[in-house]
Amino acid sequence: MNTSGQQQASSTDNTTAPLPLTSDLTDNNNSERLKQHQTQRLTQHVNGLTSTTTTSSSTTSPNTSSSNGYEASSSNGNTSHIRNRLTSSSTQTVLTGSSYPSNNGNINSSRIFTNSQKEILRLIGQHLQSIGLNKTVDILIHESGCVLEHEQASNFRELVMSGKWTEALVALEKLKQYIEERDGIQQMKYLILEQKYFELIEDNRAMDALQCLRNEIQGLKIRIERTHELTTFLMFNSIKDMYKASNWSGKGFASRQNLMEKLQKYLPPDIMLPPKRLESLLSQAVDLQQERCTYHVKPGKLTLDDVSLLKDHACTKQTFPCVTIQTLTEHSDEVWFCKFSPDGTKLATGSKDGYLHIYDVDMQTYKMKLRKQFEGHSFGIGCIAWCPFSRYIIACGTDECNEIWIWDVEQEEQRSRMNHSSDDSLTCAAWLPCGQRFVCGGSRGQFYYCDIEGNVIDSWEGVRLQCLHVTNDGVILAADTQKRISSYKFDSLTDQQIIHEDHPIMSFTVSKDGRLALLNIATQGVHIWDLHDKQLVRKYQGVTQGHYVNHATFGGPNEEFIASGSEDSKVYLWHRRQERPIMVFSGHTRTVNCVSWHPTLPLLFASASDDATIRIWSTPEHQMKTGWYL
């Protein structure tokens, strides 16, 4: 074979002859021929890439090569110029996709991203850089053709974080056109100079700090009171005292980062992204999922570390209080009322048998232990009111009862007993926030304002009360026999109607924030009202309600749940935003009169029934801890 002839033909023809699959070891020219073919193919591939880059230069940045799936770099291999473009953010440049060499060496057409895709790329780039994946960021920039930050904003941030205050102020002037607030540029200068001032003090450069204050900060002629306050920080002998007085964390990354976050508020997001924007959006999504989770009762706010971002957050029924963990059987007759103390350490129950029982609550196992029995209530106990400090408790009777008892739970003795008139009917009471005074009344027209000794301070004639409540800010609310709830002021003897129902209001309670009222309505069931807007929000379905008094309750970490007893011997539970019950609990054998949710343990509530028992409800996990099984 004429090897030299083949070489000459290949030098003028772009088609490369195929290499032999095997080599002839006896042919001394085969090795040389193989090397020549390899060199020829490599040369053609390089030439193809070079021509491709030249062809696509009109659609890519001069400093960015076409994407090949690896890190973008300049001709000398330096990638820092790309990384520096991501310190903050920008959308000033159209985002284009990478061009990938096809099998024949040609370049695909540029891809145009939608606005949402551009923003997602920016968020991803910002997050990647925040966790130190700078090379990955470079690849993202190179492959997408995306300029992820405004160059001037990036320079400004770098100068601020490095403490180059004079240069930072110059860079700020270049961003002036993007600042929308009228005095925004002045406010930003003030913040920068304030940081400079504090750092000079920390560096023991008192004279320089004074010059900064006089010549630069005062020259802005804004925030005069704050400027006067800054003067006092020069007088401290101890830097630690200055830190505490100024609420400043000291020179370094933390304080400068805090400064940067304040400065970013003046710049639009297309110039500089807010810090940790992707994490912020994800946190908002988690918050919404937590809010919409039907069975979520975990206290506190979920964080990104508490959930999986790969699926929506959803709790199961097994994490919800859905089983009886204990049954209290110390009463001998119908139990009409139960109520946890405000601090959650005790449970009080009142019965037709005339006894008031106080139970201690084990805050770990949720088990109840009888602490004290108070006797002498000849008409039974139909209502209980704990004082705000969980020490005193008021016990009221039925319509035939003309007196109330005030018990000292800590001393386990009667504090006082009120009997104002033999014609009275004192069936309800509520403490004022001070814990030393209360209001009480009944259906015969008595409405009293009293001290803790049972002395009547003031009275309101002609109001036939069904139920009382005092909000945390001291507003007295009362439901009367005219199907209304009104607010009352004893100092001016004025009242204002808030709610009017079409059927009698048997009882009501109010949310901790004083915004919502939960009503048990005769023959209707459970309604919830907005007290501020004076609007009926929702009617809950399922519960059987006649003309007996029944007491519903708010529950859960943020009072998202509502529970009520029913005349069909069941406990009904709703999510506040859903009219249909999410759970119905069986166990009692007669009418359930009252439900009380624990104020600090969202996985615990109690129900009282005409079957003479109180059931304690929690999760299967706590059922195992108490050793109680159905």
XYZ file of C-alpha atoms in Angstrom:
630
model
C 0.000 0.000 0.000
C 1.144 3.546 -0.734
C 0.986 5.182 2.675
C 2.429 8.472 1.476
C -0.293 8.707 -1.163
C -3.024 8.261 1.410
C -1.532 10.996 3.567
C -1.428 13.394 0.632
C -5.096 12.699 -0.202
C -6.230 13.225 3.336
C -4.544 16.593 3.570
C -6.757 17.966 0.812
C -9.958 16.077 1.656
C -12.109 16.895 4.763
C -13.385 13.321 4.873
C -11.307 11.220 7.194
C -10.752 7.611 6.286
C -11.888 5.223 9.002
C -9.238 3.818 11.258
C -8.672 0.089 11.104
C -10.298 -1.874 13.916
C -7.108 -3.927 14.327
C -3.507 -3.182 13.597
C -0.988 -5.283 11.755
C 1.865 -5.675 14.143
C 4.168 -6.632 11.254
C 3.488 -3.364 9.470
C 5.951 -0.798 10.777
C 3.928 2.027 9.203
C 0.655 1.243 11.007
C 1.656 2.989 14.233
C 2.665 6.132 12.398
C -0.532 6.060 10.333
C -2.660 5.790 13.521
C -0.965 8.821 15.073
C -1.546 10.834 11.897
C -5.250 10.001 11.837
C -5.654 10.978 15.512
C -3.880 14.271 14.950
C -6.008 14.983 11.891
C -9.297 14.362 13.781
C -8.248 16.526 16.751
C -7.319 19.385 14.413
C -10.696 19.213 12.677
C -12.580 19.182 16.019
C -10.687 22.220 17.329
C -11.256 24.088 14.072
C -14.968 23.266 14.312
C -15.213 24.622 17.858
C -13.336 27.759 16.874
C -15.647 28.446 13.952
C -18.675 27.704 16.150
C -17.568 30.216 18.765
C -17.010 32.833 16.101
C -20.416 32.189 14.567
C -22.271 32.463 17.885
C -20.433 35.546 19.134
C -23.282 37.776 18.002
C -25.681 36.108 20.463
C -23.400 35.768 23.470
C -21.414 38.098 25.651
C -17.875 38.814 24.382
C -16.522 37.569 27.699
C -18.601 34.375 27.712
C -17.824 31.306 25.625
C -20.540 28.966 24.393
C -21.695 26.398 26.895
C -20.187 22.961 26.829
C -21.526 21.898 30.214
C -18.336 22.929 32.072
C -17.225 25.981 33.967
C -17.139 29.186 31.947
C -13.757 30.879 31.863
C -11.882 33.595 30.076
C -9.012 32.883 27.709
C -6.542 32.793 30.555
C -8.704 30.432 32.639
C -9.773 33.118 35.132
C -13.410 32.813 36.224
C -13.486 35.437 38.941
C -14.955 38.089 36.655
C -18.085 35.949 36.250
C -18.394 35.176 39.938
C -18.184 38.817 40.895
C -21.286 39.502 38.851
C -23.441 37.547 41.308
C -22.841 39.352 44.557
C -26.338 40.822 44.298
C -28.639 40.711 41.245
C -29.949 42.306 38.072
C -32.263 41.651 35.168
C -30.915 44.360 32.930
C -29.674 41.807 30.395
C -31.920 39.479 28.411
C -31.393 35.950 29.620
C -30.542 33.551 26.838
C -29.961 29.852 26.813
C -26.708 28.110 26.121
C -25.814 26.910 22.658
C -24.913 23.257 22.579
C -22.793 21.763 19.762
C -24.824 19.232 17.846
C -23.403 15.956 16.579
C -22.182 17.643 13.444
C -20.566 20.537 15.273
C -23.275 23.128 14.548
C -24.688 25.510 17.188
C -28.361 25.411 18.233
C -30.332 28.667 18.216
C -30.403 30.834 21.362
C -33.186 30.174 23.845
C -35.276 33.068 25.146
C -36.365 32.657 28.776
C -39.674 33.916 30.147
C -39.657 36.545 32.848
C -40.477 34.010 35.560
C -37.663 31.754 34.351
C -35.240 34.673 34.510
C -36.244 35.431 38.068
C -35.969 31.786 39.101
C -32.457 31.640 37.643
C -31.515 34.712 39.646
C -32.921 33.240 42.848
C -31.105 29.956 42.282
C -27.877 31.770 41.541
C -28.169 33.872 44.676
C -28.816 30.788 46.798
C -25.970 28.786 45.271
C -23.537 31.571 45.984
C -24.781 31.964 49.552
C -23.820 28.346 50.285
C -20.446 28.670 48.595
C -21.049 26.853 45.292
C -19.316 29.512 43.234
C -18.136 27.202 40.448
C -21.693 25.981 39.990
C -22.782 29.604 39.783
C -20.226 30.215 37.062
C -21.600 27.293 35.068
C -25.152 28.578 35.539
C -24.183 32.020 34.265
C -22.276 30.581 31.338
C -24.882 28.022 30.321
C -27.902 30.331 30.611
C -26.225 33.436 29.268
C -27.703 35.140 32.304
C -26.341 38.288 33.909
C -27.479 37.708 37.458
C -26.657 41.057 38.979
C -26.307 44.682 38.215
C -22.628 45.460 37.875
C -22.848 48.745 39.774
C -24.892 47.149 42.548
C -22.324 44.371 42.859
C -19.520 46.883 43.157
C -21.493 48.855 45.745
C -22.099 45.798 47.887
C -18.455 44.744 47.730
C -17.311 48.177 48.872
C -19.773 48.250 51.768
C -18.848 44.762 52.956
C -15.143 45.624 52.808
C -15.637 48.881 54.731
C -14.429 51.200 51.944
C -16.824 53.966 52.863
C -15.579 56.757 50.604
C -15.642 54.516 47.544
C -19.049 53.152 48.603
C -20.512 56.656 48.633
C -19.151 57.277 45.147
C -20.633 53.985 43.944
C -23.933 54.933 45.526
C -24.151 58.017 43.338
C -24.048 55.747 40.280
C -27.124 53.932 41.620
C -29.022 57.151 42.248
C -31.137 56.772 39.125
C -32.639 53.523 40.434
C -33.680 54.836 43.865
C -37.371 55.706 43.833
C -37.812 57.325 47.245
C -37.335 61.066 47.194
C -34.826 61.206 50.044
C -33.671 57.624 49.601
C -30.139 58.545 48.542
C -29.743 60.754 51.633
C -31.060 58.050 53.923
C -28.657 55.501 52.436
C -25.719 57.877 52.870
C -26.745 58.413 56.482
C -26.762 54.676 57.160
C -23.336 54.226 55.578
C -21.817 57.110 57.502
C -23.377 55.907 60.731
C -21.632 52.550 60.274
C -18.387 54.349 59.488
C -18.809 56.460 62.635
C -19.298 53.426 64.890
C -16.331 51.596 63.415
C -14.083 54.623 63.956
C -15.126 54.683 67.622
C -14.339 50.985 67.962
C -10.905 51.580 66.398
C -10.197 54.233 69.081
C -10.138 56.965 66.452
C -12.284 59.403 68.395
C -11.151 62.514 66.490
C -11.843 60.889 63.117
C -15.248 59.807 64.393
C -15.964 63.357 65.522
C -14.938 64.717 62.119
C -17.222 62.167 60.442
C -20.087 63.267 62.651
C -19.551 67.010 62.127
C -18.510 67.187 58.505
C -20.339 64.283 56.917
C -23.336 63.130 58.965
C -24.507 66.568 60.050
C -23.989 67.803 56.509
C -26.824 65.572 55.301
C -29.255 67.623 57.440
C -31.598 64.705 58.100
C -32.515 62.658 61.175
C -31.437 65.452 63.522
C -32.545 63.655 66.700
C -30.634 60.544 65.740
C -27.539 62.653 65.023
C -27.726 64.144 68.502
C -28.014 60.637 69.913
C -24.901 59.556 67.981
C -22.917 62.236 69.799
C -23.456 60.495 73.141
C -21.731 57.320 71.971
C -18.396 59.105 71.948
C -18.665 59.522 75.710
C -18.588 55.842 76.666
C -15.437 54.543 78.327
C -16.311 50.940 77.545
C -16.867 49.634 74.028
C -19.238 46.991 75.404
C -21.368 49.711 76.996
C -21.429 51.515 73.652
C -22.538 48.298 71.918
C -25.403 47.879 74.350
C -26.525 51.504 74.261
C -26.385 51.761 70.475
C -27.757 48.262 69.789
C -24.803 47.707 67.472
C -23.023 44.346 67.171
C -19.544 45.711 66.502
C -17.256 46.043 63.526
C -17.308 43.070 61.210
C -19.373 40.980 58.856
C -22.549 40.849 60.968
C -23.029 44.597 61.355
C -22.098 45.282 57.742
C -24.477 42.612 56.538
C -27.185 44.199 58.659
C -26.317 47.556 57.079
C -26.535 45.999 53.621
C -29.998 44.655 54.353
C -31.143 48.136 55.358
C -29.653 49.637 52.212
C -31.254 47.049 49.949
C -34.704 48.233 50.981
C -34.127 51.416 49.001
C -33.127 49.593 45.810
C -35.607 47.830 43.516
C -35.234 44.031 43.338
C -34.284 44.097 39.664
C -31.163 45.986 40.711
C -30.356 44.156 43.926
C -32.176 41.092 45.209
C -33.281 41.126 48.841
C -31.075 38.852 50.949
C -31.995 35.160 51.068
C -34.922 35.735 48.739
C -35.346 32.079 47.779
C -35.407 30.993 51.432
C -37.946 33.731 52.128
C -40.269 32.500 49.378
C -39.961 28.902 50.535
C -40.688 29.938 54.119
C -43.834 31.694 52.950
C -44.911 28.517 51.179
C -44.317 26.479 54.346
C -46.312 29.015 56.388
C -49.241 28.694 53.994
C -49.082 24.897 54.082
C -49.008 24.964 57.873
C -52.026 27.271 57.926
C -53.957 24.991 55.560
C -52.964 21.742 57.257
C -56.157 20.337 58.751
C -54.529 18.408 61.590
C -51.524 20.574 62.404
C -51.228 21.094 66.161
C -47.479 21.412 66.620
C -46.696 24.589 68.598
C -44.667 27.289 66.961
C -43.891 28.141 63.393
C -42.489 25.543 61.029
C -39.081 26.240 59.521
C -37.541 24.913 56.322
C -35.643 22.353 58.386
C -38.900 20.987 59.836
C -40.401 19.920 56.504
C -39.486 18.318 53.217
C -39.526 20.659 50.256
C -40.157 17.700 47.961
C -43.794 17.356 49.068
C -46.508 19.438 50.704
C -46.681 19.453 54.484
C -49.606 17.435 55.840
C -50.154 16.051 59.338
C -52.067 12.833 59.946
C -54.831 12.104 62.418
C -52.385 10.078 64.498
C -50.589 13.288 65.490
C -53.875 14.836 66.651
C -55.613 14.441 70.043
C -58.083 11.736 69.036
C -58.122 9.125 71.813
C -59.129 9.016 75.465
C -56.052 8.792 77.676
C -57.867 8.981 81.026
C -61.419 8.936 82.411
C -62.135 10.795 85.665
C -64.924 9.147 87.650
C -64.826 10.894 91.043
C -68.162 12.717 90.526
C -71.380 10.896 91.424
C -73.758 12.824 89.163
C -73.907 14.816 85.939
C -70.791 16.914 85.267
C -71.871 20.308 83.933
C -68.626 22.192 83.564
C -64.861 21.717 83.232
C -62.111 24.289 82.799
C -58.295 24.261 82.755
C -56.581 26.985 84.760
C -54.905 29.782 82.762
C -51.442 28.439 83.595
C -52.512 24.924 82.608
C -51.406 23.245 85.845
C -54.921 22.445 87.087
C -58.307 21.266 85.883
C -61.520 22.242 87.670
C -64.786 20.331 87.267
C -68.265 21.153 88.577
C -71.131 18.714 88.975
C -74.766 18.376 89.873
C -73.553 16.469 92.932
C -72.520 19.807 94.486
C -68.773 19.211 94.416
C -66.041 21.278 92.821
C -63.041 19.073 91.999
C -59.520 20.375 91.422
C -57.060 18.122 89.556
C -53.320 18.588 89.139
C -52.120 18.207 85.548
C -48.912 16.325 84.823
C -47.439 18.487 82.060
C -45.364 15.582 80.727
C -47.723 12.597 80.719
C -50.960 14.686 80.700
C -52.309 12.556 83.537
C -54.780 14.104 86.016
C -54.589 13.581 89.766
C -57.354 14.678 92.134
C -56.046 17.378 94.443
C -59.061 18.745 96.344
C -62.850 18.461 96.607
C -64.773 21.582 97.597
C -68.314 20.916 98.813
C -71.394 22.848 99.874
C -72.878 23.881 96.518
C -76.408 22.683 97.195
C -77.728 23.571 93.730
C -74.823 22.050 91.867
C -72.129 23.861 89.869
C -73.073 25.109 86.414
C -70.244 27.568 85.765
C -66.607 27.950 86.808
C -64.355 31.005 86.397
C -60.603 30.923 87.065
C -58.852 34.162 88.006
C -56.073 35.217 85.582
C -53.358 34.080 88.042
C -54.837 30.583 88.520
C -55.145 30.945 92.286
C -58.805 31.777 92.877
C -61.845 30.178 91.332
C -65.511 31.205 91.294
C -68.229 28.544 91.355
C -71.765 29.443 90.277
C -74.947 27.385 90.550
C -78.177 27.068 88.563
C -81.063 29.517 88.126
C -82.335 28.719 91.634
C -78.986 29.612 93.239
C -78.628 33.110 94.750
C -75.006 32.878 95.840
C -71.537 32.230 94.494
C -68.387 30.798 96.102
C -64.811 32.044 95.748
C -62.224 29.388 96.576
C -58.498 29.791 97.197
C -57.015 26.804 95.377
C -53.503 27.243 96.756
C -54.671 27.406 100.378
C -57.437 24.897 99.632
C -60.023 26.951 101.464
C -62.966 29.247 100.864
C -61.878 32.842 100.285
C -65.369 34.398 100.342
C -69.011 33.759 99.646
C -71.397 36.220 98.033
C -75.110 36.324 98.818
C -76.463 39.772 97.935
C -80.208 39.131 97.820
C -82.480 36.144 98.235
C -84.128 37.051 94.931
C -80.882 36.833 92.982
C -80.034 34.219 90.422
C -76.266 34.122 90.021
C -75.420 31.676 87.260
C -72.353 33.177 85.560
C -69.214 35.144 86.443
C -65.986 36.440 84.908
C -62.797 37.917 86.375
C -61.306 41.255 85.392
C -57.622 41.175 84.276
C -56.436 42.474 87.670
C -57.581 39.259 89.337
C -59.060 41.172 92.297
C -62.476 42.060 90.897
C -65.146 40.247 88.931
C -68.593 40.602 87.419
C -71.492 38.199 87.935
C -75.182 37.940 87.171
C -78.091 35.786 86.138
C -81.361 35.457 84.272
C -83.478 37.354 86.831
C -81.946 40.726 86.017
C -78.967 40.942 88.390
C -75.629 42.257 87.092
C -72.985 43.015 89.736
C -69.477 44.437 89.770
C -67.682 43.037 92.847
C -64.363 42.796 94.660
C -62.656 39.548 95.631
C -64.322 39.625 99.060
C -67.746 39.470 97.425
C -68.647 43.091 98.106
C -70.838 44.719 95.424
C -69.074 47.824 94.068
C -71.644 48.652 91.407
C -74.707 47.116 89.825
C -76.669 47.258 86.599
C -80.367 46.692 86.838
C -82.591 44.997 84.321
C -80.006 42.967 82.380
C -80.974 39.295 82.261
C -77.700 37.484 81.708
C -77.033 34.121 80.182
C -73.209 34.201 80.022
C -70.299 36.553 80.823
C -66.775 37.056 79.499
C -64.071 39.674 80.104
C -61.419 40.144 77.404
C -57.714 40.469 78.149
C -57.962 44.245 77.779
C -60.840 44.469 80.266
C -63.902 44.723 78.001
C -66.955 43.207 79.696
C -69.088 41.161 77.300
C -72.430 39.658 78.250
C -74.997 37.509 76.470
C -78.561 38.256 77.561
C -81.891 36.528 77.193
C -82.726 38.812 74.242
C -80.367 36.827 71.968
C -77.719 39.563 72.090
C -74.117 40.009 73.112
C -73.221 43.544 74.231
C -70.273 45.313 75.800
C -70.743 47.085 79.141
C -68.899 49.897 80.899
C -69.750 50.213 84.585
C -67.946 53.530 85.038
C -70.293 55.275 82.580
C -73.172 52.768 82.659
C -73.129 52.561 78.880
C -73.573 49.515 76.721
C -73.215 48.694 73.024
C -74.788 45.832 71.152
C -72.302 43.770 69.149
C -74.115 40.568 68.158
C -77.752 39.703 67.614
C -78.794 36.114 66.893
C -82.152 34.725 65.800
C -82.172 32.098 68.556
C -81.167 32.148 72.240
C -77.448 32.294 73.026
C -76.849 29.512 75.559
C -73.131 30.272 76.124
C -70.145 31.904 74.457
C -66.386 32.273 74.748
C -63.886 34.640 73.135
C -60.513 34.015 71.468
C -57.364 35.163 73.241
C -56.912 38.121 70.909
C -60.486 39.280 71.571
C -61.385 39.151 67.881
C -63.652 36.092 67.589
C -66.609 34.926 69.658
C -67.719 31.292 69.698
C -71.409 30.853 70.456
C -73.567 27.849 71.311
C -77.004 28.666 69.902
C -80.185 26.862 70.987
C -81.433 24.433 68.286
C -78.742 25.731 65.894
C -75.362 24.586 67.152
C -72.071 26.450 67.074
C -71.579 29.850 65.397
C -68.477 32.019 65.197
C -68.625 35.828 64.984
C -66.076 38.529 64.262
C -66.489 40.998 67.134
C -64.623 43.797 65.356
C -66.599 43.601 62.128
C -69.784 42.479 63.921
C -70.274 39.801 61.285
C -71.266 36.161 61.444
C -68.265 34.266 60.057
C -69.379 30.633 59.993
C -71.992 28.142 61.168
C -70.591 24.745 62.089
C -72.436 21.587 61.151
C -72.991 18.249 62.821
C -73.541 19.015 66.482
C -76.914 18.319 68.137
C -77.962 21.338 70.219
C -81.312 21.730 71.946
C -82.123 24.111 74.794
C -79.550 22.756 77.237
C -76.470 24.818 78.055
C -73.402 23.630 76.211
C -69.923 25.166 76.272
C -67.626 25.122 73.221
C -63.937 26.011 73.173
C -61.128 27.284 70.981
C -58.017 25.090 70.794
C -54.671 24.490 69.156
C -51.457 26.557 69.093
C -53.166 29.500 67.397
C -56.739 28.563 68.287
C -57.272 27.099 64.812
C -59.618 24.448 66.173
C -63.059 24.451 67.727
C -64.524 21.705 69.892
C -68.004 21.331 71.335
C -70.042 18.755 73.162
C -73.343 17.533 71.798
C -76.614 16.050 73.001
C -75.887 12.910 70.958
C -73.122 11.998 73.485
C -70.289 12.923 71.118
C -67.555 15.536 70.943
C -67.335 17.403 67.639
C -64.178 19.036 66.421
C -63.776 21.478 63.524
C -60.974 23.347 61.872
C -61.927 26.982 62.276
C -62.122 27.536 58.502
C -64.207 24.428 57.777
C -67.920 24.132 58.500
C -67.978 20.339 58.527
C -66.346 18.516 61.463
C -62.919 17.023 60.857
C -63.358 14.574 63.740
C -66.178 13.185 65.890
C -65.248 11.481 69.168
C -67.312 8.800 70.844
C -66.914 7.488 74.377
C -69.418 9.315 76.555
C -72.805 7.669 77.024
C -74.917 10.776 77.665
C -74.967 14.470 76.684
C -71.555 16.154 76.606
C -72.022 19.531 78.342
C -68.622 21.170 78.141
C -65.255 20.915 76.391
C -62.098 22.697 77.611
C -58.852 22.808 75.599
C -55.603 23.089 77.503
C -54.199 26.649 77.200
C -50.550 25.658 76.668
C -50.602 21.988 75.596
C -52.263 21.839 72.171
C -52.492 18.043 72.263
C -54.781 17.942 75.295
C -58.446 18.719 75.972
C -61.165 17.567 78.383
C -64.880 16.883 78.005
C -67.561 16.724 80.736
C -70.765 14.720 80.419
C -74.057 13.848 82.038
C -72.653 10.318 82.390
C -70.784 11.662 85.488
C -67.354 11.386 83.848
C -64.688 13.687 82.468
C -62.686 12.296 79.567
C -59.151 13.468 78.870
C -58.241 13.397 75.176
C -54.804 13.361 73.569
C -52.694 11.456 71.019
C -52.057 7.686 70.848
C -48.505 8.413 72.017
C -49.738 9.945 75.274
C -52.281 7.184 75.631
C -49.350 4.771 75.904
C -47.633 7.010 78.470
C -50.664 7.010 80.762
C -51.227 3.289 80.263
C -54.960 3.831 79.582
C -56.668 1.852 76.816
C -60.226 1.594 75.652
